[in-house]
Amino acid sequence: MFVVSRVAIVSFRNGTDRKWDECSLNGRSDFALQERPSRETEQMFDFGSQVRGEPVIVETTPKSSFDGRLALRRLWRGKILILLSGLMTVIIAVALLNTMTPTYTAVTQILVDPADLPVIANDLSNRQPQADSGVSIAESQTRVIQSDNVLRRVIENLDLTQDEEFVSPASTNPLMIRVKAILGMETPPASRAPVNLALDNLRLKLGVRRAERTFVIDVYVQTRDPEKSARIANGIADAYFAEEASARTDVARRASEALTSRLTALRQAVEEAERKVLQYRETNKLVTSSGRLLSDQQLSDLNQQLVAATLRLADAKSRLDQARRMRTGEAGTALPEMLQSTEMQNLRQQYATLSRSTAELAARLGDRHPAMADQYAQQRDLQRLIQREKERIIDTSQKEHDRAAANEGAVRRSLERAKVETAGNDRANVGLRELERELDARRSIYEAFLRRSRETSEQERLNSSNVRVISSATPPRSRTWPPSPKVVLPFALLVGLAVGSGLALLFGARRDRRLAWPVTQKSMSGARSFRAVDA
């Protein structure tokens, strides 16, 4: 809406000034005349004298205001333009949707548990993180999924170098080649390999994101074919698992190789320590048996033999003393069990039987009977035989005592010699024990390295990572780009209607100005610009 306003200040002879406002709107003019005193005018002009002049025209632009009814009238007049604009944008949107190549996004979800499976103890690659480091591990795995090693596996497994979407054929147009060379857009020869081109394009079509407060990683792949998107997404998951297992195997293999290379030096050190111990023993005549020095073993054996010989000597002496006390005893006196012999038992049994028969016969016949003399003679014979057997037992006990005493003395003398020899060996054992400690230390280190080398060698065949796919990618049912016509067409219609409305308002405003211009010129035809005639 445009408003033209003119203010004319006219000086009159009576010394007052009046303000004449003329407003023109849509070709119509309203006039308002109001009288107001002007102190500034009185100071600038002397109204007491007659002054001749012409009307003074001062043009001002009033403040604009929005008129809703006027805007609606303009929109109504431009309704055809608005409808054509909306229809045109819808037609353009449909054309663009048909010309755009649709793309489809497939998603696979991978769960990464920061704690690995406890398959074996002392696993080199086993992760047991702290409570606050799990998120960092999950974020690191998102970077691993986007790494070149994983993506190169996908390219190799799915043969993406033969896919024109990832490796477009080079342009053969000489003009395009020349323009690219001039603009510096030509690809360097080192980067023209199909694998590198496929890697760059795959990286652009790939998206990896970890949901907040979870260890779930979403892998997005966007291509022109829904089945291809799903196949690549699942291929990335498989390649990630293979790369993770390969990395763990490589760690175990490097550790095993390092341990194996160190084992040679450790084995040589153990062999050198063993040679030193053997040479020292030969030099100092330190013979060992079952891990013990022979002198120490002999000393221990002699101690045991001395104890046994002392016990046997004591037993023999006790038998000898009892045998000597038995010499003065009667023939029928009971003997200790250890002095009993078969001959003595038979003699004593015969003597007891003869004594009973003699007593019975004496009771029946009397002591003076001639038959009693024969009985008494038999008793005396048996007493002599028993006494002779006692002497033989005493003699045997004496010999056993002498042998026990001699054996005990020999063992004691051997023990004294062994003590002297052991005392000399103890001084040599100081250096031997130092060499043996060195040997034990080297052997323990060698055995630990050998055992660890075997463990790491076996770990190359184990995979303890706790990572799995919780949602495999499937071909998407709807495209990702361009958006659905259900969204694009209503939006295009609204944009077209908005553009048409703006054009209708603009054209309506220009039309109103054209209609208002003749009226404005007519009302201003009698006025002239400011010019002083007299002073």
XYZ file of C-alpha atoms in Angstrom:
535
model
C 0.000 0.000 0.000
C 1.483 3.315 -1.031
C 0.514 6.725 0.450
C 1.439 10.078 -1.011
C 1.294 13.049 1.372
C 2.062 16.686 0.858
C 2.242 19.399 3.462
C 1.976 22.993 2.314
C 2.831 25.800 4.645
C 1.207 29.043 3.459
C 2.064 32.404 5.001
C -0.723 34.901 5.363
C -0.605 38.586 6.095
C -2.289 38.352 9.492
C 0.886 36.765 10.944
C -0.441 33.238 11.402
C 0.482 30.084 9.549
C -1.823 27.245 8.643
C -0.936 23.638 7.810
C -2.653 22.111 4.827
C -2.439 18.304 4.548
C -3.380 16.558 1.432
C -3.561 12.745 1.496
C -4.142 10.744 -1.593
C -5.154 7.058 -1.283
C -6.254 4.976 -4.263
C -6.889 8.047 -6.381
C -9.020 9.856 -3.727
C -7.941 12.992 -1.843
C -8.928 14.135 1.644
C -8.081 17.628 2.798
C -7.691 18.792 6.348
C -6.940 22.333 7.373
C -5.922 23.125 10.849
C -4.578 26.307 12.431
C -1.809 26.300 14.899
C 0.567 29.012 16.114
C 4.222 28.753 15.210
C 6.759 30.392 17.449
C 9.629 29.362 15.250
C 7.887 30.871 12.254
C 7.387 34.158 14.121
C 11.088 34.224 14.956
C 12.145 33.479 11.400
C 9.749 35.866 9.660
C 8.431 39.284 10.452
C 4.734 39.032 9.840
C 4.161 42.725 10.525
C 5.375 43.655 7.062
C 3.942 42.581 3.801
C 5.789 39.597 2.286
C 5.138 38.243 -1.161
C 5.836 34.626 -1.982
C 4.601 31.343 -3.374
C 3.297 28.234 -1.572
C 6.079 26.065 -0.147
C 5.765 22.342 -0.809
C 7.436 19.932 1.710
C 6.979 16.285 0.853
C 7.010 13.657 3.620
C 6.428 9.890 3.632
C 4.026 8.741 6.354
C 4.514 5.560 8.325
C 3.348 2.430 6.529
C 0.591 0.274 8.014
C -0.707 -3.185 7.033
C -4.192 -3.362 5.609
C -5.512 -6.932 5.700
C -8.507 -6.268 3.477
C -6.318 -4.720 0.821
C -3.960 -7.761 0.915
C -6.892 -10.134 0.572
C -8.232 -8.171 -2.413
C -4.807 -8.382 -4.057
C -4.563 -12.158 -3.362
C -8.040 -12.682 -4.792
C -7.144 -10.771 -7.926
C -3.986 -12.966 -8.290
C -5.652 -16.309 -7.505
C -4.932 -17.676 -10.952
C -1.244 -16.836 -10.572
C -1.188 -18.540 -7.178
C -2.810 -21.708 -8.492
C -0.512 -21.817 -11.496
C 2.533 -21.370 -9.273
C 1.468 -24.228 -6.976
C 0.726 -26.490 -9.930
C 4.052 -25.592 -11.517
C 6.064 -26.467 -8.397
C 4.254 -29.800 -8.104
C 5.077 -30.598 -11.740
C 8.725 -29.647 -11.168
C 8.860 -31.815 -7.990
C 7.424 -34.790 -9.874
C 9.967 -34.312 -12.658
C 12.824 -34.099 -10.183
C 11.644 -37.215 -8.333
C 11.634 -39.124 -11.625
C 15.103 -37.934 -12.604
C 16.774 -38.615 -9.225
C 18.405 -41.991 -8.624
C 16.879 -43.620 -5.516
C 19.153 -44.878 -2.753
C 18.418 -47.416 -0.021
C 19.908 -47.687 3.474
C 20.446 -51.004 5.264
C 21.395 -51.219 8.954
C 23.118 -53.924 10.960
C 23.625 -53.766 14.725
C 26.702 -55.093 16.523
C 26.969 -55.554 20.282
C 30.479 -54.935 21.621
C 30.919 -56.202 25.176
C 34.004 -54.514 26.712
C 34.767 -57.642 28.789
C 36.053 -60.588 26.764
C 35.149 -64.210 27.395
C 37.395 -65.794 30.099
C 38.447 -68.751 27.958
C 41.876 -69.302 29.531
C 43.868 -67.642 32.268
C 46.615 -65.141 31.384
C 45.143 -64.485 27.942
C 47.207 -61.858 26.135
C 44.259 -60.265 24.319
C 41.642 -60.708 27.025
C 40.020 -57.404 28.015
C 38.770 -56.896 31.556
C 38.217 -53.115 31.575
C 37.389 -50.846 34.454
C 33.858 -49.573 34.941
C 34.554 -46.199 33.285
C 36.511 -47.441 30.263
C 33.803 -49.481 28.522
C 32.483 -46.503 26.550
C 35.981 -45.699 25.290
C 36.404 -49.282 24.100
C 33.056 -49.160 22.276
C 33.986 -45.851 20.628
C 37.316 -47.325 19.578
C 35.517 -50.226 17.949
C 33.425 -47.807 15.896
C 36.688 -46.454 14.496
C 37.909 -49.970 13.810
C 34.770 -50.712 11.772
C 35.509 -47.648 9.605
C 39.200 -48.496 9.240
C 40.807 -49.265 5.898
C 41.652 -52.824 6.956
C 38.000 -53.713 7.505
C 36.760 -51.907 4.391
C 39.438 -53.502 2.208
C 38.254 -56.910 3.392
C 34.711 -55.979 2.349
C 35.875 -54.793 -1.067
C 37.826 -57.996 -1.601
C 35.098 -60.345 -0.349
C 32.252 -58.681 -2.295
C 34.376 -57.769 -5.353
C 33.261 -54.127 -5.244
C 36.017 -53.108 -7.657
C 33.803 -54.516 -10.416
C 30.750 -52.496 -9.296
C 30.238 -49.307 -11.335
C 28.606 -47.619 -8.350
C 31.897 -47.807 -6.464
C 34.387 -47.701 -9.346
C 32.988 -45.638 -12.178
C 34.749 -46.006 -15.524
C 37.193 -43.251 -16.416
C 35.957 -40.565 -18.799
C 37.219 -40.861 -22.377
C 36.025 -37.431 -23.472
C 39.125 -35.393 -24.435
C 37.387 -32.141 -23.536
C 36.535 -33.324 -20.011
C 40.053 -34.641 -19.549
C 41.475 -31.303 -20.650
C 39.158 -29.314 -18.371
C 40.038 -31.477 -15.391
C 43.725 -31.058 -16.101
C 43.368 -27.262 -16.315
C 41.330 -27.055 -13.078
C 43.636 -29.463 -11.259
C 40.851 -31.999 -10.731
C 42.691 -34.883 -12.337
C 43.240 -37.836 -9.998
C 46.923 -38.638 -9.294
C 48.122 -41.891 -10.884
C 48.823 -43.442 -7.465
C 45.165 -42.967 -6.457
C 43.604 -44.403 -9.606
C 43.750 -48.001 -8.420
C 40.268 -49.581 -8.363
C 40.698 -50.603 -4.741
C 41.411 -47.021 -3.673
C 38.460 -45.662 -5.655
C 36.132 -48.305 -4.203
C 37.499 -47.562 -0.726
C 36.756 -43.825 -1.051
C 33.239 -44.410 -2.365
C 32.464 -47.047 0.258
C 33.609 -44.684 2.994
C 31.184 -42.049 1.662
C 28.292 -44.526 1.645
C 29.055 -45.877 5.117
C 27.896 -44.550 8.453
C 28.765 -45.905 11.904
C 27.099 -44.652 15.065
C 26.915 -45.798 18.674
C 23.685 -45.247 20.525
C 24.065 -43.232 23.697
C 24.451 -45.195 26.963
C 24.766 -48.504 25.093
C 27.465 -50.713 23.616
C 25.429 -51.287 20.427
C 26.989 -50.008 17.195
C 24.740 -49.267 14.195
C 26.348 -49.716 10.758
C 24.559 -47.906 7.902
C 25.206 -48.521 4.198
C 23.434 -46.498 1.503
C 23.524 -47.668 -2.155
C 21.247 -47.730 -5.186
C 20.218 -51.355 -4.666
C 18.456 -52.486 -1.447
C 19.920 -55.993 -1.623
C 23.390 -54.587 -2.208
C 23.038 -52.308 0.834
C 22.079 -55.271 3.038
C 24.849 -57.435 1.583
C 27.516 -54.793 2.192
C 26.271 -54.064 5.728
C 26.459 -57.747 6.654
C 29.806 -57.997 4.872
C 31.167 -55.167 7.002
C 30.099 -57.029 10.157
C 31.800 -60.225 8.957
C 34.923 -58.315 7.939
C 35.021 -56.630 11.350
C 34.858 -59.997 13.111
C 37.598 -61.369 10.857
C 39.790 -58.313 11.442
C 39.285 -58.531 15.215
C 40.207 -62.231 15.241
C 43.184 -61.570 12.969
C 44.418 -58.782 15.228
C 44.222 -60.995 18.310
C 45.949 -63.835 16.468
C 48.660 -61.462 15.306
C 49.229 -60.247 18.872
C 49.549 -63.832 20.135
C 51.846 -64.764 17.243
C 54.168 -61.815 17.830
C 54.337 -62.624 21.528
C 55.024 -66.282 20.773
C 57.762 -65.409 18.311
C 59.357 -63.015 20.805
C 59.272 -65.681 23.517
C 60.645 -68.335 21.177
C 63.537 -66.131 20.117
C 64.323 -65.493 23.784
C 64.135 -69.190 24.666
C 67.363 -69.953 22.787
C 69.380 -67.538 24.902
C 67.719 -68.749 28.110
C 68.418 -72.390 27.252
C 72.074 -71.612 26.619
C 72.288 -69.807 29.955
C 70.807 -72.827 31.752
C 73.244 -75.189 30.029
C 76.173 -72.967 30.973
C 75.049 -72.902 34.623
C 74.702 -76.697 34.641
C 78.245 -77.105 33.263
C 79.616 -74.869 35.996
C 77.874 -76.894 38.704
C 79.119 -80.186 37.256
C 82.673 -78.926 36.916
C 82.701 -77.611 40.470
C 81.466 -80.947 41.823
C 84.119 -82.860 39.937
C 86.836 -80.510 41.135
C 85.791 -80.770 44.790
C 84.702 -84.446 44.566
C 81.161 -83.628 45.573
C 79.271 -86.704 44.427
C 75.511 -86.540 44.584
C 72.888 -89.255 44.675
C 69.177 -88.522 44.232
C 69.866 -84.813 44.480
C 71.883 -85.152 47.706
C 75.627 -85.225 48.311
C 76.896 -88.746 48.851
C 78.748 -87.704 52.020
C 75.547 -86.280 53.483
C 73.647 -89.407 52.537
C 76.341 -91.634 54.067
C 76.329 -89.588 57.250
C 72.579 -89.968 57.533
C 72.792 -93.729 56.866
C 75.599 -94.188 59.397
C 73.588 -92.363 62.026
C 70.743 -94.779 61.464
C 73.104 -97.761 61.515
C 74.688 -96.558 64.755
C 71.311 -96.317 66.412
C 70.409 -99.835 65.248
C 73.827 -101.239 66.355
C 73.472 -99.644 69.759
C 70.041 -101.200 70.188
C 71.334 -104.625 69.145
C 74.287 -104.323 71.581
C 71.963 -103.444 74.402
C 69.744 -106.410 73.579
C 72.716 -108.785 73.401
C 74.046 -107.549 76.746
C 70.629 -108.037 78.339
C 70.455 -111.634 77.000
C 73.981 -112.288 78.249
C 73.204 -111.034 81.755
C 70.072 -113.139 81.964
C 71.945 -116.174 80.698
C 74.595 -115.731 83.386
C 71.975 -115.461 86.072
C 70.333 -118.617 84.694
C 73.530 -120.628 85.311
C 72.972 -120.866 89.076
C 69.260 -121.671 88.790
C 67.674 -125.103 89.260
C 67.053 -127.353 86.347
C 63.291 -126.914 86.606
C 63.408 -123.136 86.977
C 61.526 -121.296 84.245
C 63.761 -119.502 81.758
C 63.155 -116.201 79.966
C 61.515 -116.603 76.611
C 64.489 -115.176 74.712
C 66.708 -117.930 76.224
C 64.408 -120.736 75.300
C 65.565 -123.168 72.633
C 64.051 -126.349 71.240
C 66.625 -128.545 72.942
C 66.126 -126.787 76.257
C 62.378 -127.136 76.023
C 62.619 -130.878 75.297
C 65.040 -131.429 78.178
C 62.931 -129.506 80.630
C 59.812 -131.361 79.487
C 61.535 -134.719 80.015
C 62.814 -133.585 83.388
C 59.343 -132.508 84.466
C 57.821 -135.820 83.328
C 60.586 -137.806 85.119
C 60.133 -135.767 88.268
C 56.395 -136.510 88.389
C 56.922 -140.236 87.831
C 59.708 -140.312 90.493
C 57.470 -138.596 93.009
C 54.611 -141.002 92.320
C 56.908 -143.995 92.558
C 58.471 -142.696 95.785
C 55.040 -142.280 97.263
C 54.085 -145.803 96.347
C 57.381 -147.654 96.992
C 59.246 -145.312 99.274
C 62.630 -143.602 98.883
C 64.649 -146.676 99.837
C 63.211 -148.937 97.257
C 65.799 -150.227 94.687
C 63.701 -148.930 91.783
C 64.093 -145.362 93.074
C 67.852 -145.421 92.494
C 67.289 -145.773 88.762
C 64.842 -142.814 88.802
C 67.270 -140.621 90.634
C 70.052 -141.550 88.208
C 67.870 -140.514 85.285
C 67.151 -137.189 86.970
C 70.821 -136.496 87.471
C 71.515 -137.249 83.808
C 68.820 -134.838 82.724
C 70.163 -132.149 85.060
C 73.640 -132.490 83.512
C 72.153 -132.165 80.027
C 70.141 -129.067 81.046
C 73.240 -127.528 82.609
C 75.258 -128.212 79.474
C 72.495 -126.552 77.385
C 72.629 -123.535 79.697
C 76.349 -123.231 79.171
C 75.850 -123.417 75.451
C 73.197 -120.639 75.582
C 75.505 -118.510 77.700
C 78.327 -119.024 75.250
C 76.046 -118.138 72.331
C 74.814 -114.985 74.091
C 78.406 -113.983 74.796
C 79.316 -114.318 71.132
C 76.274 -112.335 70.044
C 77.214 -109.619 72.518
C 80.748 -109.499 71.200
C 79.560 -109.260 67.604
C 77.101 -106.487 68.485
C 79.806 -104.570 70.314
C 82.212 -104.955 67.399
C 79.559 -103.855 64.902
C 78.636 -100.861 67.022
C 82.272 -99.845 67.265
C 82.788 -100.161 63.506
C 79.716 -98.092 62.759
C 80.809 -95.453 65.240
C 84.272 -95.230 63.674
C 82.725 -94.955 60.164
C 80.465 -92.206 61.438
C 83.425 -90.277 62.812
C 85.190 -90.517 59.471
C 82.023 -89.420 57.650
C 81.741 -86.428 59.966
C 85.276 -85.386 59.183
C 84.649 -85.774 55.432
C 81.344 -83.889 55.642
C 83.025 -81.023 57.472
C 85.423 -80.680 54.562
C 82.619 -80.914 52.024
C 80.614 -78.230 53.798
C 83.259 -75.669 52.989
C 83.085 -76.688 49.348
C 79.292 -76.686 49.451
C 79.234 -72.901 49.931
C 80.334 -72.301 46.351
C 78.247 -75.227 45.122
C 75.051 -73.856 46.639
C 75.687 -70.460 45.059
C 76.079 -72.111 41.660
C 72.968 -74.215 42.248
C 70.927 -71.122 43.170
C 72.036 -69.464 39.959
C 71.110 -72.623 38.079
C 67.677 -72.806 39.739
C 66.957 -69.146 38.946
C 67.883 -69.554 35.286
C 65.980 -72.807 35.030
C 62.828 -71.284 36.542
C 62.960 -68.358 34.116
C 63.529 -70.696 31.198
C 60.638 -72.942 32.231
C 58.323 -69.933 32.680
C 59.204 -68.630 29.222
C 58.803 -72.084 27.723
C 55.378 -72.566 29.318
C 54.248 -69.071 28.283
C 55.485 -69.672 24.753
C 53.362 -72.802 24.503
C 50.322 -70.950 25.885
C 50.637 -68.057 23.444
C 51.135 -70.512 20.601
C 47.813 -72.122 21.472
C 46.098 -68.736 21.875
C 46.615 -68.092 18.164
C 43.788 -70.570 17.548
C 41.420 -69.067 20.144
C 39.108 -66.067 19.827
C 37.852 -64.753 23.158
C 36.235 -61.528 21.918
C 32.681 -61.011 23.175
C 31.275 -59.377 20.019
C 28.186 -60.509 18.136
C 25.592 -59.305 15.641
C 22.247 -58.685 17.313
C 20.438 -57.540 14.159
C 21.478 -58.555 10.647
C 20.820 -56.179 7.767
C 17.848 -56.923 5.525
C 16.893 -55.231 2.211
C 15.028 -52.001 3.092
C 11.408 -51.697 1.984
C 11.511 -47.945 1.223
C 14.123 -45.673 -0.273
C 16.134 -43.182 1.711
C 16.621 -40.589 -1.041
C 14.811 -38.868 -2.606
C 12.095 -38.484 0.039
C 8.708 -40.056 -0.446
C 6.210 -38.258 -2.750
C 3.868 -38.164 0.225
C 6.254 -35.660 1.767
C 7.722 -33.927 -1.291
C 4.537 -33.139 -3.218
C 2.624 -31.443 -0.343
C 5.741 -29.476 0.519
C 6.215 -28.458 -3.138
C 2.555 -27.384 -3.321
C 2.922 -25.220 -0.213
C 6.101 -23.635 -1.573
C 4.400 -22.942 -4.916
C 1.384 -21.385 -3.243
C 3.637 -19.233 -1.069
C 5.646 -18.043 -4.082
C 2.427 -17.325 -6.020
C 1.012 -15.371 -3.081
C 4.129 -13.265 -2.904
C 4.017 -12.536 -6.619
C 0.297 -11.669 -6.408
C 0.945 -9.160 -3.604
C 3.864 -7.653 -5.494
C 1.949 -7.244 -8.753
C -1.082 -5.855 -6.894
C 1.038 -3.209 -5.166
C 2.538 -2.109 -8.490
C -0.954 -1.831 -10.011
C -2.167 0.335 -7.114
C 0.795 2.700 -7.555
C 0.110 3.069 -11.234
C -3.530 3.998 -10.518
C -2.608 6.485 -7.780
C 0.058 8.384 -9.761
C -2.201 10.622 -12.005
C -4.189 11.853 -9.003
C -1.012 12.738 -7.203
C 0.349 14.685 -10.160
C -2.915 16.620 -10.485
C -2.997 17.646 -6.838
C 0.595 18.835 -7.008
C 0.310 20.778 -10.281
C -0.196 24.157 -8.534
C 2.659 23.824 -6.116
C 6.272 24.593 -6.739
C 9.467 23.791 -4.998
C 10.766 26.006 -2.247
C 12.042 29.317 -3.608
C 12.427 32.627 -1.829
C 11.019 35.551 -3.837
C 11.642 38.364 -1.397
C 13.413 38.717 1.832
